[in-house]
Amino acid sequence: MLNELDLSRKIEKNNYKIIMNDLEKKLEFLVRKVKDLGIPVILVFEGWGASGKGTLINKVILPLDPRLFKVYTINNFNEEEKLRPFLWTFWTKTPQDGMISIFDKSWYRKALVERMDNRIEGEELNSVFNDIRSFEKQLADDGNIILKFYLHISKKEQKKRFKDLEKNDSTKWRVTEADWKHNKEYEKYIPIIEEMIEETSFEYAPWTAVEATDSNFATVKVFSKIIEVLEEKINFKESKNKKDIEFNAQETNKDKVKTSLLSNIDLTKSLSREEYKERLKICQKKIRELEYEIYMKRIPVIIAYEGWDAAGKGGNIKRLTERMDPRGYEVVPIAAPSKEELAHHYLWRFWKEVPKGGHITIFDRTWYGRVLVERIEALCSQEEWKRAYKEINEMEKQFSNFGAVVVKFWLQIDKDVQLERFRERENNPEKRWKITDEDWRNREKYDLYEEAISEMLVKTNTKYAPWTIIESNDKYYARIKALKTVIKALEDKLNEK
Amino acid sequence: MLNELDLSRKIEKNNYKIIMNDLEKKLEFLVRKVKDLGIPVILVFEGWGASGKGTLINKVILPLDPRLFKVYTINNFNEEEKLRPFLWTFWTKTPQDGMISIFDKSWYRKALVERMDNRIEGEELNSVFNDIRSFEKQLADDGNIILKFYLHISKKEQKKRFKDLEKNDSTKWRVTEADWKHNKEYEKYIPIIEEMIEETSFEYAPWTAVEATDSNFATVKVFSKIIEVLEEKINFKESKNKKDIEFNAQETNKDKVKTSLLSNIDLTKSLSREEYKERLKICQKKIRELEYEIYMKRIPVIIAYEGWDAAGKGGNIKRLTERMDPRGYEVVPIAAPSKEELAHHYLWRFWKEVPKGGHITIFDRTWYGRVLVERIEALCSQEEWKRAYKEINEMEKQFSNFGAVVVKFWLQIDKDVQLERFRERENNPEKRWKITDEDWRNREKYDLYEEAISEMLVKTNTKYAPWTIIESNDKYYARIKALKTVIKALEDKLNEK
């Protein structure tokens, strides 16, 4: 595939100037349009050492308003990055609506540099390709334009460029031993690059191989491709905006899941105050010890709390963390998304909070909002929340593959207990702020929620991230069960190693 | 001073429970109040190894709504941090209005651990104290409550705690060789800690030394102090809110600075197109080389562009960056602050953008907005913008002390040329978006701006961060002068080393 490129192609200076004058204006115009329409754009530049990525990126950004793009240069991962799943680095850098993220090298380093240096193969390589595919697919499904360029030069040309760089005092440091090694073994890398392009080129995230011997030719080819795709996407978006998007929140009965999952739970389970106090003390001590152990072994832990309003999430979390070392855990409460969060993929704000190895993040409500409140209140389309089960499973799989412990709790109470607790809150001046009109409105949609919860529990109960239902009519019982579940999950992980 | 503490003080369990029940409720209530009033709070915990900082912080946060605070644990600085002035780490973590930032160890590590290990003394230590004082003063002036606690235990007690930790498999790793060394040389550190407390205890940011042998006693003392100060500050703020704050934007004539600074500039300076093209090529090549050199030497560079509307900032920046490597520079356009930015100290958003060593950040408009548009439009009080000259000088001094090159441009044009360019923009469909009603309104306030600019140039023209006035009636001349100024500043710095 790379061999089919004609690397001798070039564009003469005078022609180039005329063509570029036009292309630059077009690009500037389209980028302003993209901003107005709120389309996020991702541009990826990969290529041989000294193939001219830097210069090319500079040409792309010069005509643009600096408010509308951001360039990220990806080299070795730093400490913070190494302690997290590798896509964390890139999720956190995805553009918000109407903005452009430009990557000088990217998530493909795993499939290129690291693979070339023989650090990645077989099963791990497959998993890298899978992760990349689901990452790009999720962003594309959310409306991102993704364009990937590979800058290609010949072995001879690369050698010549390295030598030129070495001649100049201010640039010779840029040529490293690794560069020369790569040049020497040039042929060996060709099939690796080709495989990467084949494995990860899709209509929604295509690769363009660019003949980069002549910088003018490469520039024109890259500009033309970006312009072509932006125009296409803008036209599509503008025609789509004319029709109203239909939300189908009520249609959910079609693939109704049996609610037996929730109704068969024994909510009478309880503990006496004495038993509770005794066990709490033991469990909390154990948790603190395990917290240190997972810190030492650099294991990241994600604990997700979901449950009915007034099911006791707050009190449960408090008992879990009461004796923990605050340096090792963080509670992240999830409320309605901010403006900035709404302008990103819905999983972006959760990716940002992924704990690093050795740390525990406790989510008070989670990404499951997508298939609960956002589904019921039609805050996203039916297509979107149906897609979410798979997206969420993929994300949790990536956490788990990285070695994270993922614990998910559903705090279950029955309708009567909820009513009782709502009334109690209203009557207690110190607790009144905890109850809002929204809670009452949610309660009216109890049946819709019950259905959504059941479907969620069925479709996202995986081996790597299983749900634990916590019977929470009795708070004492619920707290101890949650603590014990966390203890068991951490112990299992520690024994695994 | 530390010797005067009675380390045997304690509170019995039953008493403690009763007292704490009350204190926890009070603290929770006050923190909600602080949120409503939009007061930012900073709590700093320093203390001997094993003095119980972690446990104490956990007790402070348990009664609080997790949305209202964030705990930061400061250990060794990571790569990103080492490449920036040391206060960058902390500026970026200052709380927004109504929020609490809790530091488990802090900016004092420079005056404690690093000093103890003999890495910091003499002139450098003085500079650390100065930086800390101006950091805390700036935040306090902006309305932050700052409370600092030092947890004190005896040498014997520390030894006992280390031994206890070592007995337990899950905690023995926490005691390091350095810990034992510190315990052995305990007496040596006493004067260091006392000096730190003396040098940095102020009414607006007081230290409280805490007897920490008995965890109950320490907890009650810390809670009581926080509650006392929050109550005081809340009362003050509530009484202050009743009076209207008076803005005095028009009063500026009192200390009028002569505008001769601007009027004596020779705006007829110009270059022919041929001269311009020739010099541009040479300068741009030179800049690219210097960009690599400062990267190699890890020198951070800050280039600040200010100037009249339509003075040509955008075009000037474009020529500066045209041949640069995008991996080494970033253009940061400064517009009106966002909601999040408004909820922080006005310098916070600039601190976030401080380049790391080896990188160049170009600000298109800057922190000088405080003494220009914010002054003229009364977006801050007179007291605030008058204080800003000193605050800005302090910040730039810190950049410079860290080894940064700071270049500041004022792009000067005369009133006629401005009018001409405004009209041209209005008549050109491609440029029309560049001109707004605001530009015309600003022009009406020309004289007020002229006065503010002159005062700014006089009060912030320092040896470490000098202003360069760029005569910009002729764009060619202006671009070459800016390029040459940057080249000279970089060369001077490189020769210095």
mmCIF file of N, CA and C in Angstrom, chain B residues 306-355:
data_model
loop_
_atom_site.group_PDB
_atom_site.id
_atom_site.type_symbol
_atom_site.label_atom_id
_atom_site.label_comp_id
_atom_site.label_asym_id
_atom_site.label_seq_id
_atom_site.Cartn_x
_atom_site.Cartn_y
_atom_site.Cartn_z
ATOM 1 N N GLU B 306 0.286 43.472 23.934
ATOM 2 C CA GLU B 306 -0.801 44.408 24.211
ATOM 3 C C GLU B 306 -0.743 45.504 23.157
ATOM 4 N N GLY B 307 -1.818 46.237 22.995
ATOM 5 C CA GLY B 307 -1.808 47.313 22.012
ATOM 6 C C GLY B 307 -3.212 47.807 21.733
ATOM 7 N N TRP B 308 -3.312 48.921 21.054
ATOM 8 C CA TRP B 308 -4.626 49.467 20.682
ATOM 9 C C TRP B 308 -5.382 48.483 19.800
ATOM 10 N N ASP B 309 -6.697 48.553 19.811
ATOM 11 C CA ASP B 309 -7.488 47.796 18.846
ATOM 12 C C ASP B 309 -7.006 48.168 17.447
ATOM 13 N N ALA B 310 -6.872 47.169 16.594
ATOM 14 C CA ALA B 310 -6.443 47.370 15.205
ATOM 15 C C ALA B 310 -4.979 47.776 15.069
ATOM 16 N N ALA B 311 -4.198 47.566 16.120
ATOM 17 C CA ALA B 311 -2.779 47.915 16.025
ATOM 18 C C ALA B 311 -1.999 46.852 15.257
ATOM 19 N N GLY B 312 -2.637 45.720 15.015
ATOM 20 C CA GLY B 312 -1.967 44.688 14.213
ATOM 21 C C GLY B 312 -1.352 43.561 15.029
ATOM 22 N N LYS B 313 -1.913 43.274 16.192
ATOM 23 C CA LYS B 313 -1.370 42.197 17.031
ATOM 24 C C LYS B 313 -1.388 40.848 16.303
ATOM 25 N N GLY B 314 -2.548 40.530 15.725
ATOM 26 C CA GLY B 314 -2.715 39.228 15.071
ATOM 27 C C GLY B 314 -1.694 38.987 13.967
ATOM 28 N N GLY B 315 -1.554 39.962 13.075
ATOM 29 C CA GLY B 315 -0.610 39.825 11.969
ATOM 30 C C GLY B 315 0.823 39.744 12.467
ATOM 31 N N ASN B 316 1.102 40.493 13.515
ATOM 32 C CA ASN B 316 2.445 40.490 14.091
ATOM 33 C C ASN B 316 2.773 39.105 14.656
ATOM 34 N N ILE B 317 1.840 38.544 15.406
ATOM 35 C CA ILE B 317 2.048 37.214 15.993
ATOM 36 C C ILE B 317 2.213 36.167 14.891
ATOM 37 N N LYS B 318 1.428 36.307 13.833
ATOM 38 C CA LYS B 318 1.502 35.338 12.733
ATOM 39 C C LYS B 318 2.907 35.327 12.124
ATOM 40 N N ARG B 319 3.498 36.511 11.913
ATOM 41 C CA ARG B 319 4.844 36.555 11.340
ATOM 42 C C ARG B 319 5.881 35.991 12.315
ATOM 43 N N LEU B 320 5.622 36.182 13.586
ATOM 44 C CA LEU B 320 6.564 35.659 14.588
ATOM 45 C C LEU B 320 6.574 34.130 14.576
ATOM 46 N N THR B 321 5.393 33.535 14.423
ATOM 47 C CA THR B 321 5.286 32.073 14.562
ATOM 48 C C THR B 321 5.350 31.328 13.236
ATOM 49 N N GLU B 322 5.338 32.059 12.123
ATOM 50 C CA GLU B 322 5.154 31.433 10.805
ATOM 51 C C GLU B 322 6.114 30.286 10.534
ATOM 52 N N ARG B 323 7.355 30.441 10.919
ATOM 53 C CA ARG B 323 8.334 29.381 10.639
ATOM 54 C C ARG B 323 8.708 28.598 11.887
ATOM 55 N N MET B 324 8.018 28.854 12.955
ATOM 56 C CA MET B 324 8.370 28.154 14.191
ATOM 57 C C MET B 324 7.839 26.724 14.184
ATOM 58 N N ASP B 325 8.400 25.901 15.054
ATOM 59 C CA ASP B 325 7.947 24.525 15.198
ATOM 60 C C ASP B 325 6.781 24.522 16.184
ATOM 61 N N PRO B 326 5.597 24.039 15.749
ATOM 62 C CA PRO B 326 4.409 24.162 16.606
ATOM 63 C C PRO B 326 4.527 23.358 17.886
ATOM 64 N N ARG B 327 5.485 22.454 17.949
ATOM 65 C CA ARG B 327 5.664 21.684 19.174
ATOM 66 C C ARG B 327 6.280 22.522 20.280
ATOM 67 N N GLY B 328 6.826 23.697 19.896
ATOM 68 C CA GLY B 328 7.550 24.479 20.883
ATOM 69 C C GLY B 328 6.839 25.752 21.317
ATOM 70 N N TYR B 329 5.745 26.116 20.638
ATOM 71 C CA TYR B 329 5.101 27.367 21.022
ATOM 72 C C TYR B 329 3.596 27.198 21.088
ATOM 73 N N GLU B 330 2.938 28.122 21.751
ATOM 74 C CA GLU B 330 1.483 28.149 21.782
ATOM 75 C C GLU B 330 1.011 29.594 21.840
ATOM 76 N N VAL B 331 -0.017 29.909 21.042
ATOM 77 C CA VAL B 331 -0.613 31.247 21.115
ATOM 78 C C VAL B 331 -1.853 31.164 21.994
ATOM 79 N N VAL B 332 -1.904 31.989 23.030
ATOM 80 C CA VAL B 332 -3.050 31.973 23.938
ATOM 81 C C VAL B 332 -3.813 33.295 23.796
ATOM 82 N N PRO B 333 -4.983 33.252 23.145
ATOM 83 C CA PRO B 333 -5.752 34.488 22.992
ATOM 84 C C PRO B 333 -6.552 34.734 24.266
ATOM 85 N N ILE B 334 -6.527 35.956 24.757
ATOM 86 C CA ILE B 334 -7.227 36.280 25.998
ATOM 87 C C ILE B 334 -8.481 37.090 25.679
ATOM 88 N N ALA B 335 -9.633 36.495 25.992
ATOM 89 C CA ALA B 335 -10.891 37.208 25.787
ATOM 90 C C ALA B 335 -11.476 37.528 27.166
ATOM 91 N N ALA B 336 -12.734 37.966 27.198
ATOM 92 C CA ALA B 336 -13.392 38.198 28.483
ATOM 93 C C ALA B 336 -13.361 36.905 29.292
ATOM 94 N N PRO B 337 -13.171 37.002 30.609
ATOM 95 C CA PRO B 337 -13.060 35.786 31.420
ATOM 96 C C PRO B 337 -14.354 34.970 31.429
ATOM 97 N N SER B 338 -14.210 33.634 31.513
ATOM 98 C CA SER B 338 -15.371 32.751 31.640
ATOM 99 C C SER B 338 -15.882 32.811 33.078
ATOM 100 N N LYS B 339 -17.010 32.159 33.297
ATOM 101 C CA LYS B 339 -17.594 32.114 34.631
ATOM 102 C C LYS B 339 -16.610 31.500 35.642
ATOM 103 N N GLU B 340 -15.991 30.403 35.214
ATOM 104 C CA GLU B 340 -15.034 29.730 36.092
ATOM 105 C C GLU B 340 -13.848 30.646 36.391
ATOM 106 N N GLU B 341 -13.406 31.364 35.387
ATOM 107 C CA GLU B 341 -12.255 32.246 35.583
ATOM 108 C C GLU B 341 -12.607 33.414 36.499
ATOM 109 N N LEU B 342 -13.823 33.927 36.337
ATOM 110 C CA LEU B 342 -14.261 35.020 37.210
ATOM 111 C C LEU B 342 -14.326 34.579 38.670
ATOM 112 N N ALA B 343 -14.555 33.290 38.893
ATOM 113 C CA ALA B 343 -14.669 32.776 40.264
ATOM 114 C C ALA B 343 -13.307 32.514 40.891
ATOM 115 N N HIS B 344 -12.228 32.881 40.201
ATOM 116 C CA HIS B 344 -10.879 32.747 40.760
ATOM 117 C C HIS B 344 -10.201 34.111 40.818
ATOM 118 N N HIS B 345 -9.048 34.159 41.450
ATOM 119 C CA HIS B 345 -8.167 35.314 41.392
ATOM 120 C C HIS B 345 -7.911 35.650 39.923
ATOM 121 N N TYR B 346 -7.831 36.952 39.587
ATOM 122 C CA TYR B 346 -7.721 37.296 38.164
ATOM 123 C C TYR B 346 -6.431 36.780 37.525
ATOM 124 N N LEU B 347 -5.417 36.508 38.333
ATOM 125 C CA LEU B 347 -4.166 35.990 37.752
ATOM 126 C C LEU B 347 -4.185 34.479 37.526
ATOM 127 N N TRP B 348 -5.204 33.819 38.104
ATOM 128 C CA TRP B 348 -5.266 32.353 38.018
ATOM 129 C C TRP B 348 -5.207 31.855 36.577
ATOM 130 N N ARG B 349 -5.968 32.452 35.682
ATOM 131 C CA ARG B 349 -6.008 31.914 34.317
ATOM 132 C C ARG B 349 -4.696 32.102 33.567
ATOM 133 N N PHE B 350 -3.899 33.068 34.018
ATOM 134 C CA PHE B 350 -2.602 33.246 33.380
ATOM 135 C C PHE B 350 -1.563 32.287 33.956
ATOM 136 N N TRP B 351 -1.649 32.078 35.256
ATOM 137 C CA TRP B 351 -0.763 31.090 35.888
ATOM 138 C C TRP B 351 -0.951 29.723 35.244
ATOM 139 N N LYS B 352 -2.199 29.382 34.936
ATOM 140 C CA LYS B 352 -2.452 28.079 34.319
ATOM 141 C C LYS B 352 -1.716 27.920 32.992
ATOM 142 N N GLU B 353 -1.462 29.035 32.321
ATOM 143 C CA GLU B 353 -0.861 28.972 30.986
ATOM 144 C C GLU B 353 0.649 29.173 30.985
ATOM 145 N N VAL B 354 1.264 29.260 32.149
ATOM 146 C CA VAL B 354 2.708 29.464 32.209
ATOM 147 C C VAL B 354 3.418 28.341 31.440
ATOM 148 N N PRO B 355 4.280 28.691 30.495
ATOM 149 C CA PRO B 355 4.947 27.640 29.715
ATOM 150 C C PRO B 355 5.930 26.851 30.568
#
